[in-house]
Amino acid sequence: MIFRLHLIVSHNFPQRRMLPQIDALSLSPVKVFSIFIFHLLIYLNKAESQVVGPHQPVIALVDDDVILPCHVESAEDVTAQILEWTRSDLNPRFVHVWRSGQDLVNTRNPSYRGRASLFINELKRGNISLKLSRVKLSDEGTYECSIPLMEKKYFVNLVVASDAATSPVISLSGIDKNRGGVVLQCESAGWYPEPELLWLDAEGNLLSAGPTETLRGPDDLYTVSSRVTVEKRHSNNITCRVQQRNTNQRRESHIHVPEDFFNILSSSPSVTDTSPVSLALCIILLILSVVVLVRRKRKHIKTNRRPKDHIGDFQVSTDEDREKEQLNTKLENELQDEKKRNVEQEAKLNELEKKNTEILNQLQQEKETLEELKKQLESKNQELSDSISELNREKSMRESEINTIRDQLESNKQEVHFII
């Protein structure tokens, strides 16, 4: 019976064959049974313990703190275990390492130093969750939470979103005479991950719009824009909504298109182009139409005057004629004043447009200069980061080899002690 117990222990734990062989016949039955029970408990505990975490991705905003949940299901004390948080797409891949009761700071990836930590007091209850501080866009990815000696691990997916998204800006882009509608454009910037853009009417129904144009800037943030043709049959209240489903972020803006605008379109000449030139042409035509209507009104007033009575060489005017003449004069003066105001406003608009153009040109030049400086700085930082990464990689490999040998010796020492 003693001999059979010895075979069972050796079979279930082949990794201990390097230990000195002990003759089971030289040990008492009580000692052999105790050794068997001890190893059996370890084996059962190892089989029952599970490392678990969230089933859904963890969502975090830039610059916020986030916790990546991970724990041992049996609430086992893991203070003395080797705990590792890693990302396979990094080099070095270590985000946080806990070994021999302390943090191994030098083995971490440089981008996580000072930002990743464990809850030390919770390790005794099997909680090995990782806290990330000041989250960055580059932190997004799949993290592996593992206990190497237990051969247990779990994967946690982190999704990082930007909170710098701007409210959509709706503008008039042109006119589509064929469809009898106006073309609206919507644009929103500062999004991450990439969002979707929707056009809705007053009842919340989706409008058929053109494809969404997406632009990713040097800061990895997305800018989206889209155009839609609004027809008279649609409700006048239109909504542009930009949303990110994974992070539940949403921004939207509204615009009201007056019904009179469609009436003006229906009476204006045929214009099918939606370019700024055609839009300006439509506005000019609208102004000319107003001027023509005013002139017709003035002519109508003059033709409706009562005929004047003539007696010889003298003209006889009634009181009613004098009142009409005064009214006409007043209307003419008001029209002249309105024309002057329009000319002044147009001159101011031209001046403002000129200043805006100058400011935009200046900003563009400054932006190009800053981008060039940024590229130079990034290049230097990359060179320095590569050098540091290479040194840390060599150091990490050496420390890992030393720690592995140390852990193996310690484990062998403890096993020999328990067997003896």
CSV table of C-alpha atoms in Angstrom, one decimal:
chain,number,residue,atom,x,y,z
A,1,MET,CA,0.0,0.0,0.0
A,2,ILE,CA,2.8,2.4,0.8
A,3,PHE,CA,4.4,1.6,-2.5
A,4,ARG,CA,1.2,2.5,-4.4
A,5,LEU,CA,0.9,5.8,-2.6
A,6,HIS,CA,4.4,6.7,-3.7
A,7,LEU,CA,3.5,5.9,-7.4
A,8,ILE,CA,0.4,8.1,-7.2
A,9,VAL,CA,2.3,11.1,-5.9
A,10,SER,CA,5.0,10.7,-8.5
A,11,HIS,CA,2.4,10.4,-11.3
A,12,ASN,CA,0.4,13.5,-10.4
A,13,PHE,CA,3.4,15.7,-9.9
A,14,PRO,CA,5.9,14.9,-12.6
A,15,GLN,CA,7.5,18.4,-12.3
A,16,ARG,CA,9.1,17.2,-9.0
A,17,ARG,CA,11.1,14.4,-10.6
A,18,MET,CA,14.3,16.5,-10.2
A,19,LEU,CA,14.0,16.2,-6.4
A,20,PRO,CA,16.0,13.6,-4.6
A,21,GLN,CA,14.1,10.2,-4.7
A,22,ILE,CA,12.9,9.1,-1.2
A,23,ASP,CA,12.2,5.5,-0.6
A,24,ALA,CA,8.6,5.2,0.6
A,25,LEU,CA,9.5,2.0,2.5
A,26,SER,CA,11.8,4.1,4.8
A,27,LEU,CA,9.0,6.3,5.8
A,28,SER,CA,6.2,5.5,8.2
A,29,PRO,CA,2.7,5.1,6.8
A,30,VAL,CA,1.5,8.2,8.7
A,31,LYS,CA,4.2,10.4,7.0
A,32,VAL,CA,3.5,9.0,3.6
A,33,PHE,CA,-0.3,9.6,4.0
A,34,SER,CA,0.3,13.1,5.2
A,35,ILE,CA,2.5,13.9,2.2
A,36,PHE,CA,-0.2,12.5,-0.1
A,37,ILE,CA,-3.0,14.5,1.5
A,38,PHE,CA,-0.9,17.7,1.3
A,39,HIS,CA,-0.2,17.3,-2.4
A,40,LEU,CA,-3.8,16.3,-3.1
A,41,LEU,CA,-5.1,19.4,-1.4
A,42,ILE,CA,-2.8,21.6,-3.5
A,43,TYR,CA,-3.9,19.8,-6.7
A,44,LEU,CA,-7.6,20.2,-5.8
A,45,ASN,CA,-7.1,23.8,-4.9
A,46,LYS,CA,-5.4,24.5,-8.1
A,47,ALA,CA,-8.1,22.8,-10.1
A,48,GLU,CA,-10.9,24.7,-8.4
A,49,SER,CA,-9.4,28.2,-8.4
A,50,GLN,CA,-10.5,30.4,-11.4
A,51,VAL,CA,-9.4,33.8,-12.4
A,52,VAL,CA,-12.4,35.8,-13.6
A,53,GLY,CA,-13.2,39.3,-14.8
A,54,PRO,CA,-15.8,41.3,-16.7
A,55,HIS,CA,-17.7,39.9,-19.7
A,56,GLN,CA,-18.1,43.3,-21.3
A,57,PRO,CA,-15.5,45.8,-22.4
A,58,VAL,CA,-14.5,48.4,-19.8
A,59,ILE,CA,-15.1,51.9,-21.0
A,60,ALA,CA,-13.0,54.9,-19.8
A,61,LEU,CA,-12.7,58.6,-20.8
A,62,VAL,CA,-9.3,60.2,-21.5
A,63,ASP,CA,-7.6,61.6,-18.4
A,64,ASP,CA,-10.0,59.7,-16.1
A,65,ASP,CA,-9.0,56.8,-13.7
A,66,VAL,CA,-10.3,53.3,-14.5
A,67,ILE,CA,-10.2,49.9,-12.8
A,68,LEU,CA,-9.8,46.7,-14.8
A,69,PRO,CA,-11.5,44.0,-12.6
A,70,CYS,CA,-9.9,40.7,-12.1
A,71,HIS,CA,-10.0,38.3,-9.1
A,72,VAL,CA,-9.6,34.7,-8.0
A,73,GLU,CA,-13.1,33.2,-7.7
A,74,SER,CA,-12.3,31.2,-4.6
A,75,ALA,CA,-11.1,34.4,-2.8
A,76,GLU,CA,-7.7,32.8,-2.3
A,77,ASP,CA,-4.8,34.8,-0.8
A,78,VAL,CA,-2.5,35.6,-3.7
A,79,THR,CA,-0.1,37.9,-1.8
A,80,ALA,CA,2.8,35.4,-2.2
A,81,GLN,CA,2.0,34.6,-5.8
A,82,ILE,CA,3.5,36.0,-9.0
A,83,LEU,CA,0.9,38.4,-10.5
A,84,GLU,CA,1.2,39.8,-14.0
A,85,TRP,CA,-0.8,42.3,-16.1
A,86,THR,CA,0.4,42.3,-19.7
A,87,ARG,CA,-0.5,43.5,-23.2
A,88,SER,CA,0.7,41.3,-26.1
A,89,ASP,CA,0.9,44.3,-28.5
A,90,LEU,CA,3.5,46.2,-26.3
A,91,ASN,CA,7.2,45.8,-26.1
A,92,PRO,CA,8.0,45.2,-23.3
A,93,ARG,CA,4.5,43.7,-22.7
A,94,PHE,CA,4.4,44.1,-18.9
A,95,VAL,CA,1.9,46.6,-17.6
A,96,HIS,CA,2.3,45.6,-13.9
A,97,VAL,CA,4.2,42.8,-12.2
A,98,TRP,CA,3.9,41.7,-8.5
A,99,ARG,CA,6.5,39.2,-7.3
A,100,SER,CA,7.8,38.2,-3.9
A,101,GLY,CA,5.5,40.7,-2.1
A,102,GLN,CA,6.6,43.8,-4.1
A,103,ASP,CA,6.1,45.7,-7.3
A,104,LEU,CA,8.7,45.2,-10.0
A,105,VAL,CA,8.7,48.7,-11.4
A,106,ASN,CA,11.7,48.2,-13.7
A,107,THR,CA,10.0,45.5,-15.7
A,108,ARG,CA,7.0,47.7,-16.7
A,109,ASN,CA,6.5,49.3,-20.1
A,110,PRO,CA,7.6,52.9,-19.7
A,111,SER,CA,4.2,54.3,-20.7
A,112,TYR,CA,2.6,52.8,-17.6
A,113,ARG,CA,5.2,53.8,-15.0
A,114,GLY,CA,3.5,55.8,-12.2
A,115,ARG,CA,0.0,55.1,-13.6
A,116,ALA,CA,-0.6,51.3,-12.9
A,117,SER,CA,-1.1,49.9,-9.4
A,118,LEU,CA,-2.8,47.0,-7.5
A,119,PHE,CA,-4.9,47.1,-4.4
A,120,ILE,CA,-2.4,45.6,-2.0
A,121,ASN,CA,-4.8,45.2,0.9
A,122,GLU,CA,-7.2,43.3,-1.4
A,123,LEU,CA,-4.6,40.7,-2.5
A,124,LYS,CA,-5.4,38.5,0.5
A,125,ARG,CA,-9.0,38.2,-0.7
A,126,GLY,CA,-7.9,37.3,-4.2
A,127,ASN,CA,-8.6,40.7,-5.8
A,128,ILE,CA,-5.9,41.4,-8.3
A,129,SER,CA,-7.7,44.3,-10.2
A,130,LEU,CA,-5.5,46.8,-11.9
A,131,LYS,CA,-6.0,50.6,-11.5
A,132,LEU,CA,-4.9,52.8,-14.4
A,133,SER,CA,-4.6,56.6,-13.7
A,134,ARG,CA,-4.8,59.4,-16.2
A,135,VAL,CA,-6.0,57.2,-19.1
A,136,LYS,CA,-4.6,57.8,-22.6
A,137,LEU,CA,-6.0,56.9,-26.0
A,138,SER,CA,-3.0,54.6,-26.4
A,139,ASP,CA,-4.2,52.6,-23.3
A,140,GLU,CA,-7.0,51.1,-25.4
A,141,GLY,CA,-6.5,47.3,-26.0
A,142,THR,CA,-6.7,43.8,-24.5
A,143,TYR,CA,-5.1,43.2,-21.1
A,144,GLU,CA,-4.1,39.8,-19.8
A,145,CYS,CA,-4.5,39.2,-16.0
A,146,SER,CA,-2.6,36.1,-15.1
A,147,ILE,CA,-1.1,34.0,-12.2
A,148,PRO,CA,1.7,32.0,-13.9
A,149,LEU,CA,2.3,29.4,-11.2
A,150,MET,CA,-1.5,28.6,-11.1
A,151,GLU,CA,-1.6,28.6,-14.9
A,152,LYS,CA,-4.7,30.9,-14.7
A,153,LYS,CA,-5.4,34.0,-16.8
A,154,TYR,CA,-8.2,36.2,-18.0
A,155,PHE,CA,-8.5,38.9,-20.7
A,156,VAL,CA,-10.0,42.3,-20.1
A,157,ASN,CA,-10.8,44.6,-23.0
A,158,LEU,CA,-10.4,48.4,-22.4
A,159,VAL,CA,-12.2,50.9,-24.7
A,160,VAL,CA,-11.0,54.5,-24.3
A,161,ALA,CA,-13.2,57.4,-25.5
A,162,SER,CA,-12.5,61.1,-25.9
A,163,ASP,CA,-14.6,63.7,-24.1
A,164,ALA,CA,-13.5,66.5,-26.4
A,165,ALA,CA,-16.2,66.0,-28.9
A,166,THR,CA,-17.8,69.2,-30.1
A,167,SER,CA,-21.5,69.8,-30.8
A,168,PRO,CA,-22.4,69.4,-34.5
A,169,VAL,CA,-22.4,72.6,-36.6
A,170,ILE,CA,-25.1,72.8,-39.2
A,171,SER,CA,-24.7,75.2,-42.2
A,172,LEU,CA,-26.5,75.9,-45.5
A,173,SER,CA,-24.4,74.2,-48.2
A,174,GLY,CA,-26.4,74.9,-51.3
A,175,ILE,CA,-29.7,74.4,-53.2
A,176,ASP,CA,-31.0,71.4,-55.1
A,177,LYS,CA,-33.6,72.8,-57.6
A,178,ASN,CA,-34.3,69.4,-59.1
A,179,ARG,CA,-35.6,68.1,-55.8
A,180,GLY,CA,-37.0,71.5,-54.6
A,181,GLY,CA,-34.9,71.5,-51.4
A,182,VAL,CA,-31.9,73.0,-49.6
A,183,VAL,CA,-28.7,71.2,-48.9
A,184,LEU,CA,-27.5,71.2,-45.3
A,185,GLN,CA,-24.0,70.3,-44.1
A,186,CYS,CA,-23.2,69.0,-40.6
A,187,GLU,CA,-19.7,68.7,-39.1
A,188,SER,CA,-18.4,67.6,-35.6
A,189,ALA,CA,-14.8,67.1,-34.4
A,190,GLY,CA,-12.9,65.7,-31.4
A,191,TRP,CA,-14.3,62.1,-31.5
A,192,TYR,CA,-12.7,58.8,-30.5
A,193,PRO,CA,-13.5,56.0,-31.3
A,194,GLU,CA,-15.0,56.9,-34.7
A,195,PRO,CA,-18.6,57.9,-34.4
A,196,GLU,CA,-21.6,57.7,-36.7
A,197,LEU,CA,-23.6,60.7,-38.1
A,198,LEU,CA,-27.4,60.7,-38.5
A,199,TRP,CA,-29.9,63.1,-39.9
A,200,LEU,CA,-33.4,63.1,-38.4
A,201,ASP,CA,-36.7,64.9,-39.0
A,202,ALA,CA,-39.0,66.4,-36.3
A,203,GLU,CA,-40.6,62.9,-35.7
A,204,GLY,CA,-37.2,61.2,-35.3
A,205,ASN,CA,-37.2,59.5,-38.6
A,206,LEU,CA,-33.9,59.0,-40.4
A,207,LEU,CA,-33.3,61.1,-43.5
A,208,SER,CA,-31.5,59.7,-46.6
A,209,ALA,CA,-28.2,61.5,-46.6
A,210,GLY,CA,-24.9,61.4,-48.4
A,211,PRO,CA,-22.0,59.3,-47.2
A,212,THR,CA,-20.2,60.4,-44.0
A,213,GLU,CA,-16.8,61.8,-44.6
A,214,THR,CA,-14.3,60.9,-41.9
A,215,LEU,CA,-11.0,62.6,-41.2
A,216,ARG,CA,-8.5,61.4,-38.5
A,217,GLY,CA,-6.1,64.1,-37.2
A,218,PRO,CA,-2.6,63.8,-35.9
A,219,ASP,CA,-4.1,63.7,-32.3
A,220,ASP,CA,-6.0,60.4,-33.3
A,221,LEU,CA,-9.3,62.2,-33.0
A,222,TYR,CA,-12.0,61.9,-35.7
A,223,THR,CA,-13.8,64.7,-37.5
A,224,VAL,CA,-17.0,63.6,-39.4
A,225,SER,CA,-19.2,65.5,-41.8
A,226,SER,CA,-22.2,64.8,-44.0
A,227,ARG,CA,-24.7,66.5,-46.3
A,228,VAL,CA,-28.5,66.0,-46.7
A,229,THR,CA,-31.1,67.5,-49.0
A,230,VAL,CA,-34.2,68.8,-47.1
A,231,GLU,CA,-37.3,69.0,-49.2
A,232,LYS,CA,-40.6,70.8,-48.5
A,233,ARG,CA,-42.3,67.5,-47.7
A,234,HIS,CA,-40.1,67.1,-44.7
A,235,SER,CA,-40.8,68.8,-41.5
A,236,ASN,CA,-39.1,72.1,-41.0
A,237,ASN,CA,-37.2,71.1,-37.9
A,238,ILE,CA,-34.1,69.0,-38.8
A,239,THR,CA,-31.6,67.4,-36.3
A,240,CYS,CA,-28.0,66.3,-36.9
A,241,ARG,CA,-26.9,63.7,-34.4
A,242,VAL,CA,-23.4,62.3,-33.9
A,243,GLN,CA,-23.1,59.4,-31.6
A,244,GLN,CA,-20.7,56.7,-30.4
A,245,ARG,CA,-22.6,53.5,-29.5
A,246,ASN,CA,-19.8,51.8,-27.5
A,247,THR,CA,-19.3,54.7,-25.2
A,248,ASN,CA,-22.9,56.0,-25.2
A,249,GLN,CA,-21.7,59.5,-26.1
A,250,ARG,CA,-24.1,61.7,-28.2
A,251,ARG,CA,-24.0,65.3,-29.5
A,252,GLU,CA,-26.8,66.8,-31.6
A,253,SER,CA,-27.8,70.2,-33.1
A,254,HIS,CA,-31.1,71.4,-34.6
A,255,ILE,CA,-32.1,73.8,-37.4
A,256,HIS,CA,-35.4,75.3,-38.5
A,257,VAL,CA,-35.9,75.8,-42.3
A,258,PRO,CA,-38.7,78.3,-42.9
A,259,GLU,CA,-41.4,77.2,-45.3
A,260,ASP,CA,-41.2,80.6,-47.1
A,261,PHE,CA,-37.7,79.6,-48.2
A,262,PHE,CA,-39.1,76.8,-50.3
A,263,ASN,CA,-41.6,79.1,-51.8
A,264,ILE,CA,-38.8,81.4,-52.9
A,265,LEU,CA,-37.0,78.4,-54.4
A,266,SER,CA,-40.0,77.4,-56.4
A,267,SER,CA,-40.2,80.9,-58.0
A,268,SER,CA,-36.5,81.4,-58.6
A,269,PRO,CA,-34.6,80.3,-61.9
A,270,SER,CA,-33.5,76.8,-62.2
A,271,VAL,CA,-30.3,76.1,-60.2
A,272,THR,CA,-29.1,72.6,-59.8
A,273,ASP,CA,-25.5,73.2,-58.6
A,274,THR,CA,-25.0,73.2,-54.8
A,275,SER,CA,-21.6,75.0,-54.9
A,276,PRO,CA,-21.1,78.3,-53.0
A,277,VAL,CA,-21.1,80.2,-56.4
A,278,SER,CA,-24.7,79.0,-57.1
A,279,LEU,CA,-25.7,79.8,-53.6
A,280,ALA,CA,-24.5,83.3,-53.9
A,281,LEU,CA,-26.3,83.6,-57.3
A,282,CYS,CA,-29.5,82.5,-55.6
A,283,ILE,CA,-29.1,85.2,-52.9
A,284,ILE,CA,-28.5,87.9,-55.6
A,285,LEU,CA,-31.6,86.7,-57.5
A,286,LEU,CA,-33.6,87.0,-54.3
A,287,ILE,CA,-32.3,90.5,-53.6
A,288,LEU,CA,-33.1,91.5,-57.2
A,289,SER,CA,-36.6,90.1,-56.9
A,290,VAL,CA,-37.2,92.2,-53.8
A,291,VAL,CA,-36.0,95.3,-55.6
A,292,VAL,CA,-38.3,94.6,-58.6
A,293,LEU,CA,-41.3,94.2,-56.2
A,294,VAL,CA,-40.5,97.5,-54.5
A,295,ARG,CA,-40.3,99.3,-57.9
A,296,ARG,CA,-43.5,97.8,-59.0
A,297,LYS,CA,-45.2,99.0,-55.8
A,298,ARG,CA,-43.9,102.5,-56.3
A,299,LYS,CA,-45.1,102.5,-59.9
A,300,HIS,CA,-48.5,101.2,-58.8
A,301,ILE,CA,-48.8,104.1,-56.3
A,302,LYS,CA,-48.0,106.7,-59.0
A,303,THR,CA,-50.5,105.2,-61.5
A,304,ASN,CA,-53.2,105.2,-58.9
A,305,ARG,CA,-53.1,108.9,-58.3
A,306,ARG,CA,-56.2,110.8,-59.2
A,307,PRO,CA,-56.0,112.9,-62.4
A,308,LYS,CA,-55.3,116.5,-61.7
A,309,ASP,CA,-57.7,119.2,-62.9
A,310,HIS,CA,-56.3,121.9,-65.2
A,311,ILE,CA,-58.0,125.3,-65.6
A,312,GLY,CA,-56.2,127.2,-68.2
A,313,ASP,CA,-52.5,127.5,-67.2
A,314,PHE,CA,-53.3,126.7,-63.5
A,315,GLN,CA,-53.2,123.3,-61.9
A,316,VAL,CA,-55.8,122.5,-59.2
A,317,SER,CA,-54.8,119.8,-56.6
A,318,THR,CA,-57.1,118.3,-54.1
A,319,ASP,CA,-56.1,117.6,-50.4
A,320,GLU,CA,-56.1,113.9,-51.2
A,321,ASP,CA,-53.5,114.4,-54.0
A,322,ARG,CA,-51.3,116.3,-51.6
A,323,GLU,CA,-51.5,113.5,-49.0
A,324,LYS,CA,-50.6,110.9,-51.6
A,325,GLU,CA,-47.6,112.9,-52.8
A,326,GLN,CA,-46.4,113.2,-49.2
A,327,LEU,CA,-46.8,109.5,-48.7
A,328,ASN,CA,-44.8,108.7,-51.9
A,329,THR,CA,-42.1,111.1,-50.8
A,330,LYS,CA,-41.9,109.4,-47.4
A,331,LEU,CA,-41.7,105.9,-49.0
A,332,GLU,CA,-39.0,107.1,-51.4
A,333,ASN,CA,-37.0,108.5,-48.5
A,334,GLU,CA,-37.4,105.2,-46.5
A,335,LEU,CA,-36.3,103.2,-49.5
A,336,GLN,CA,-33.2,105.4,-50.0
A,337,ASP,CA,-32.3,105.0,-46.3
A,338,GLU,CA,-32.8,101.3,-46.5
A,339,LYS,CA,-30.5,101.1,-49.5
A,340,LYS,CA,-27.8,103.1,-47.7
A,341,ARG,CA,-28.0,100.8,-44.7
A,342,ASN,CA,-27.7,97.8,-47.0
A,343,VAL,CA,-24.6,99.3,-48.7
A,344,GLU,CA,-23.1,100.0,-45.3
A,345,GLN,CA,-23.8,96.5,-44.0
A,346,GLU,CA,-22.3,95.0,-47.2
A,347,ALA,CA,-19.2,97.1,-46.7
A,348,LYS,CA,-18.9,95.9,-43.1
A,349,LEU,CA,-19.4,92.3,-44.1
A,350,ASN,CA,-16.7,92.6,-46.8
A,351,GLU,CA,-14.3,94.2,-44.2
A,352,LEU,CA,-15.0,91.4,-41.7
A,353,GLU,CA,-14.5,88.7,-44.4
A,354,LYS,CA,-11.2,90.3,-45.3
A,355,LYS,CA,-10.1,90.3,-41.7
A,356,ASN,CA,-11.2,86.7,-41.2
A,357,THR,CA,-9.3,85.7,-44.3
A,358,GLU,CA,-6.1,87.3,-42.9
A,359,ILE,CA,-6.6,85.7,-39.5
A,360,LEU,CA,-7.2,82.3,-41.1
A,361,ASN,CA,-4.0,82.6,-43.2
A,362,GLN,CA,-2.0,83.6,-40.1
A,363,LEU,CA,-3.4,80.7,-38.1
A,364,GLN,CA,-2.6,78.3,-40.9
A,365,GLN,CA,1.0,79.5,-41.0
A,366,GLU,CA,1.3,79.1,-37.2
A,367,LYS,CA,-0.3,75.7,-37.4
A,368,GLU,CA,2.2,74.5,-40.0
A,369,THR,CA,5.1,75.8,-37.9
A,370,LEU,CA,3.8,74.0,-34.8
A,371,GLU,CA,3.2,70.8,-36.7
A,372,GLU,CA,6.8,70.9,-38.0
A,373,LEU,CA,8.1,71.5,-34.5
A,374,LYS,CA,5.9,68.7,-33.2
A,375,LYS,CA,7.3,66.3,-35.8
A,376,GLN,CA,10.8,67.2,-34.8
A,377,LEU,CA,10.1,66.7,-31.2
A,378,GLU,CA,8.3,63.4,-31.8
A,379,SER,CA,11.3,62.1,-33.8
A,380,LYS,CA,13.7,62.9,-31.0
A,381,ASN,CA,11.3,61.4,-28.4
A,382,GLN,CA,11.0,58.3,-30.5
A,383,GLU,CA,14.8,57.9,-30.7
A,384,LEU,CA,15.1,58.4,-27.0
A,385,SER,CA,12.2,56.0,-26.3
A,386,ASP,CA,13.8,53.3,-28.5
A,387,SER,CA,17.0,53.5,-26.7
A,388,ILE,CA,15.4,53.4,-23.3
A,389,SER,CA,13.2,50.5,-24.4
A,390,GLU,CA,16.2,48.5,-25.6
A,391,LEU,CA,18.0,49.0,-22.3
A,392,ASN,CA,14.9,48.1,-20.3
A,393,ARG,CA,14.3,45.0,-22.4
A,394,GLU,CA,17.8,43.7,-21.7
A,395,LYS,CA,17.5,44.6,-18.0
A,396,SER,CA,14.0,43.0,-17.8
A,397,MET,CA,15.2,39.8,-19.4
A,398,ARG,CA,18.1,39.5,-17.0
A,399,GLU,CA,16.0,40.2,-14.0
A,400,SER,CA,13.3,37.8,-15.2
A,401,GLU,CA,15.9,35.0,-15.5
A,402,ILE,CA,17.3,35.8,-12.0
A,403,ASN,CA,13.8,35.8,-10.5
A,404,THR,CA,12.8,32.6,-12.2
A,405,ILE,CA,15.9,30.8,-10.8
A,406,ARG,CA,15.3,32.3,-7.4
A,407,ASP,CA,11.6,31.2,-7.4
A,408,GLN,CA,12.6,27.7,-8.6
A,409,LEU,CA,15.1,27.4,-5.8
A,410,GLU,CA,12.7,28.7,-3.2
A,411,SER,CA,10.0,26.3,-4.4
A,412,ASN,CA,12.4,23.3,-4.4
A,413,LYS,CA,13.5,24.3,-0.9
A,414,GLN,CA,9.9,24.4,0.4
A,415,GLU,CA,9.0,21.1,-1.2
A,416,VAL,CA,12.1,19.4,0.3
A,417,HIS,CA,11.2,20.8,3.7
A,418,PHE,CA,7.6,19.5,3.5
A,419,ILE,CA,8.7,16.1,2.4
A,420,ILE,CA,11.3,15.8,5.1
